Tab-separated table of C-alpha atoms in Angstrom:
chain	number	residue	atom	x	y	z
A	1	VAL	CA	19.484	-17.412	11.600
A	2	ARG	CA	19.827	-13.494	11.735
A	3	LYS	CA	16.955	-12.890	14.014
A	4	ALA	CA	17.870	-15.824	16.195
A	5	SER	CA	21.317	-14.614	16.618
A	6	ASP	CA	19.902	-11.079	17.454
A	7	VAL	CA	17.803	-12.342	20.044
A	8	ALA	CA	20.606	-14.428	21.723
A	9	VAL	CA	22.973	-11.416	21.718
A	10	ILE	CA	20.215	-9.075	23.029
A	11	ARG	CA	19.418	-11.514	25.912
A	12	LEU	CA	23.118	-12.100	26.561
A	13	CYS	CA	23.731	-8.249	26.834
A	14	MET	CA	20.715	-7.780	29.045
A	15	ALA	CA	21.928	-10.640	31.373
A	16	ILE	CA	25.437	-9.176	31.586
A	17	ILE	CA	24.112	-5.663	32.249
A	18	ALA	CA	21.700	-7.038	34.839
A	19	SER	CA	24.375	-9.256	36.440
A	20	ILE	CA	26.598	-6.188	36.899
A	21	ALA	CA	23.644	-3.776	37.988
A	22	ILE	CA	22.304	-5.788	40.839
A	23	PRO	CA	25.578	-6.498	42.579
A	24	TYR	CA	26.366	-2.664	42.243
A	25	PHE	CA	23.073	-1.937	43.994
A	26	GLN	CA	23.710	-4.787	46.594
A	27	PRO	CA	27.488	-5.777	46.809
A	28	GLN	CA	26.701	-8.387	49.608
A	29	LEU	CA	24.902	-10.737	47.198
A	30	VAL	CA	26.677	-14.000	45.902
A	31	MET	CA	27.462	-13.541	42.190
A	32	GLU	CA	26.386	-17.132	41.359
A	33	ASP	CA	23.017	-16.413	42.957
A	34	VAL	CA	22.615	-13.167	41.079
A	35	VAL	CA	23.358	-14.765	37.627
A	36	PHE	CA	20.984	-17.706	38.379
A	37	GLU	CA	18.106	-15.086	39.223
A	38	VAL	CA	18.995	-13.050	36.119
A	39	PHE	CA	18.779	-15.958	33.756
A	40	SER	CA	15.658	-17.379	35.496
A	41	ALA	CA	13.887	-14.001	35.186
A	42	ILE	CA	14.918	-13.858	31.344
A	43	GLY	CA	13.847	-17.401	30.750
A	44	THR	CA	10.645	-16.692	33.006
A	45	VAL	CA	11.168	-20.269	34.534
A	46	GLY	CA	10.206	-19.158	38.030
A	47	MET	CA	13.273	-20.754	39.775
A	48	SER	CA	14.987	-18.881	42.420
A	49	THR	CA	17.970	-19.238	44.855
A	50	GLY	CA	15.990	-17.401	47.313
A	51	ILE	CA	17.530	-13.883	47.136
A	52	THR	CA	14.557	-12.434	45.535
A	53	ARG	CA	13.004	-11.426	48.789
A	54	ASP	CA	16.142	-9.691	49.895
A	55	LEU	CA	16.541	-7.456	46.833
A	56	SER	CA	16.342	-3.936	46.919
A	57	ALA	CA	13.711	-1.920	45.102
A	58	ALA	CA	16.219	-1.222	42.306
A	59	SER	CA	17.274	-4.724	41.959
A	60	ARG	CA	13.652	-5.887	41.853
A	61	ILE	CA	12.892	-3.473	39.088
A	62	VAL	CA	15.831	-4.885	37.246
A	63	ILE	CA	14.362	-8.436	37.635
A	64	VAL	CA	10.943	-7.400	36.719
A	65	LEU	CA	12.200	-5.818	33.535
A	66	LEU	CA	14.047	-8.895	32.736
A	67	MET	CA	10.940	-11.121	33.376
A	68	TYR	CA	8.834	-8.685	31.254
A	69	CYS	CA	11.268	-8.885	28.330
A	70	GLY	CA	11.620	-12.558	28.631
A	71	ARG	CA	7.823	-12.808	28.441
A	72	ILE	CA	7.153	-10.507	25.496
A	73	GLY	CA	10.385	-11.465	23.739
A	74	SER	CA	13.680	-9.622	23.370
A	75	MET	CA	13.144	-8.365	19.863
A	76	SER	CA	9.932	-6.928	20.701
A	77	PHE	CA	11.205	-5.295	23.854
A	78	ALA	CA	14.205	-3.785	22.023
A	79	LEU	CA	11.931	-2.628	19.112
A	80	SER	CA	9.600	-0.819	21.266
A	81	PHE	CA	12.328	1.747	22.103
A	82	MET	CA	13.350	2.249	18.490
A	83	GLU	CA	12.072	5.074	16.431
A	84	ARG	CA	9.819	3.998	13.498
A	85	LYS	CA	9.347	5.707	10.125
A	86	LYS	CA	6.246	7.563	9.683
A	87	VAL	CA	4.173	6.020	7.230
A	88	ALA	CA	1.424	8.174	5.474
A	89	PRO	CA	-2.030	6.882	6.306
A	90	ILE	CA	-4.184	5.413	3.668
A	91	LYS	CA	-6.985	7.731	3.052
A	92	LEU	CA	-10.182	6.406	1.305
A	93	PRO	CA	-13.316	8.532	0.535
A	94	GLU	CA	-15.892	7.556	3.077
A	95	GLU	CA	-18.385	6.834	0.317
A	96	LYS	CA	-16.253	4.113	-0.849
A	97	LEU	CA	-16.115	2.342	2.542
A	98	LEU	CA	-19.176	0.144	3.218
A	99	VAL	CA	-19.871	-0.429	6.949
A	100	ASN	CA	-22.896	-1.731	8.760
A	101	ILE	CA	-21.578	-2.842	12.157
A	102	GLN	CA	-23.634	-0.038	13.709
A	103	LYS	CA	-26.945	-1.448	12.276
A	104	TYR	CA	-26.292	-5.183	12.994
A	105	GLY	CA	-23.486	-5.228	15.502
A	106	ASN	CA	-20.859	-8.194	15.323
A	107	THR	CA	-22.395	-10.811	13.341
A	108	SER	CA	-19.261	-13.015	13.108
A	109	ALA	CA	-18.950	-14.924	9.933
A	110	SER	CA	-22.015	-13.317	8.302
A	111	SER	CA	-20.804	-9.656	8.402
A	112	ILE	CA	-19.392	-9.601	4.939
A	113	PRO	CA	-22.482	-11.373	3.208
A	114	LEU	CA	-24.814	-9.062	5.157
A	115	CYS	CA	-22.747	-5.932	4.163
A	116	MET	CA	-22.771	-7.036	0.454
A	117	ALA	CA	-26.412	-7.743	0.453
A	118	GLU	CA	-27.360	-4.270	1.779
A	119	PHE	CA	-25.146	-2.461	-0.465
A	120	GLU	CA	-25.719	-4.667	-3.554
A	121	HIS	CA	-27.586	-1.967	-5.415
A	122	LYS	CA	-24.312	0.171	-5.452
A	123	PHE	CA	-22.247	-2.493	-7.402
A	124	LYS	CA	-21.705	-2.558	-11.160
A	125	LYS	CA	-20.308	-5.324	-13.170
A	126	GLY	CA	-16.523	-5.242	-13.219
A	127	ASP	CA	-16.323	-3.157	-9.815
A	128	LYS	CA	-13.381	-4.229	-7.770
A	129	LEU	CA	-13.881	-4.962	-4.143
A	130	VAL	CA	-11.763	-5.857	-1.167
A	131	LEU	CA	-13.499	-7.672	1.462
A	132	THR	CA	-11.995	-7.554	5.006
A	133	ALA	CA	-13.111	-8.511	8.327
A	134	PHE	CA	-11.641	-8.804	11.771
A	135	GLY	CA	-12.602	-11.082	14.629
A	136	ALA	CA	-11.927	-11.964	18.180
A	137	GLY	CA	-8.542	-13.397	19.087
A	138	PHE	CA	-6.720	-11.420	16.315
A	139	THR	CA	-8.261	-13.333	13.525
A	140	TRP	CA	-8.958	-11.671	10.160
A	141	GLY	CA	-9.517	-12.438	6.689
A	142	ALA	CA	-9.290	-10.469	3.240
A	143	LEU	CA	-10.574	-11.105	-0.189
A	144	TYR	CA	-10.262	-9.246	-3.633
A	145	LEU	CA	-12.978	-9.852	-6.192
A	146	VAL	CA	-14.479	-8.364	-9.360
A	147	TRP	CA	-18.247	-8.067	-9.235
A	148	GLY	CA	-19.798	-10.159	-11.740
A	149	TYR	CA	-23.148	-8.555	-12.409
A	150	ASP	CA	-25.214	-5.245	-12.487
A	151	ALA	CA	-27.657	-4.849	-9.627
A	152	LYS	CA	-31.276	-4.836	-10.465
């Protein structure tokens, strides 16, 4: 509920600011048409009263920003301007990372088994392993396991 109300408040504030800014740039425009254009842009519905072609460059920039914000989401747009806390990067010794993509390329679902088979001789019974893989379309997977035997 909190995030939904935040999104509603952010969008309403953007609509009010834009509904004031556009007539400031072009006072000859009818307020109902401006408000319709503003909410259409935020909602990315593609409807227009026909004033878009008559907008000045500044007014068009306002409409474009509203469309962009409506498309990526109000919270994402607002958060992009906020300062983020610096998080210390995780540093692992390179010898603890096992990578073989340079040898086999992207092998999709068989990437992890190929890597495990190639480096099996390094594992000892009781070793703790974190296996992770990333794929196209922002897919990913991870697994934590304890190695069950000593390599030959």
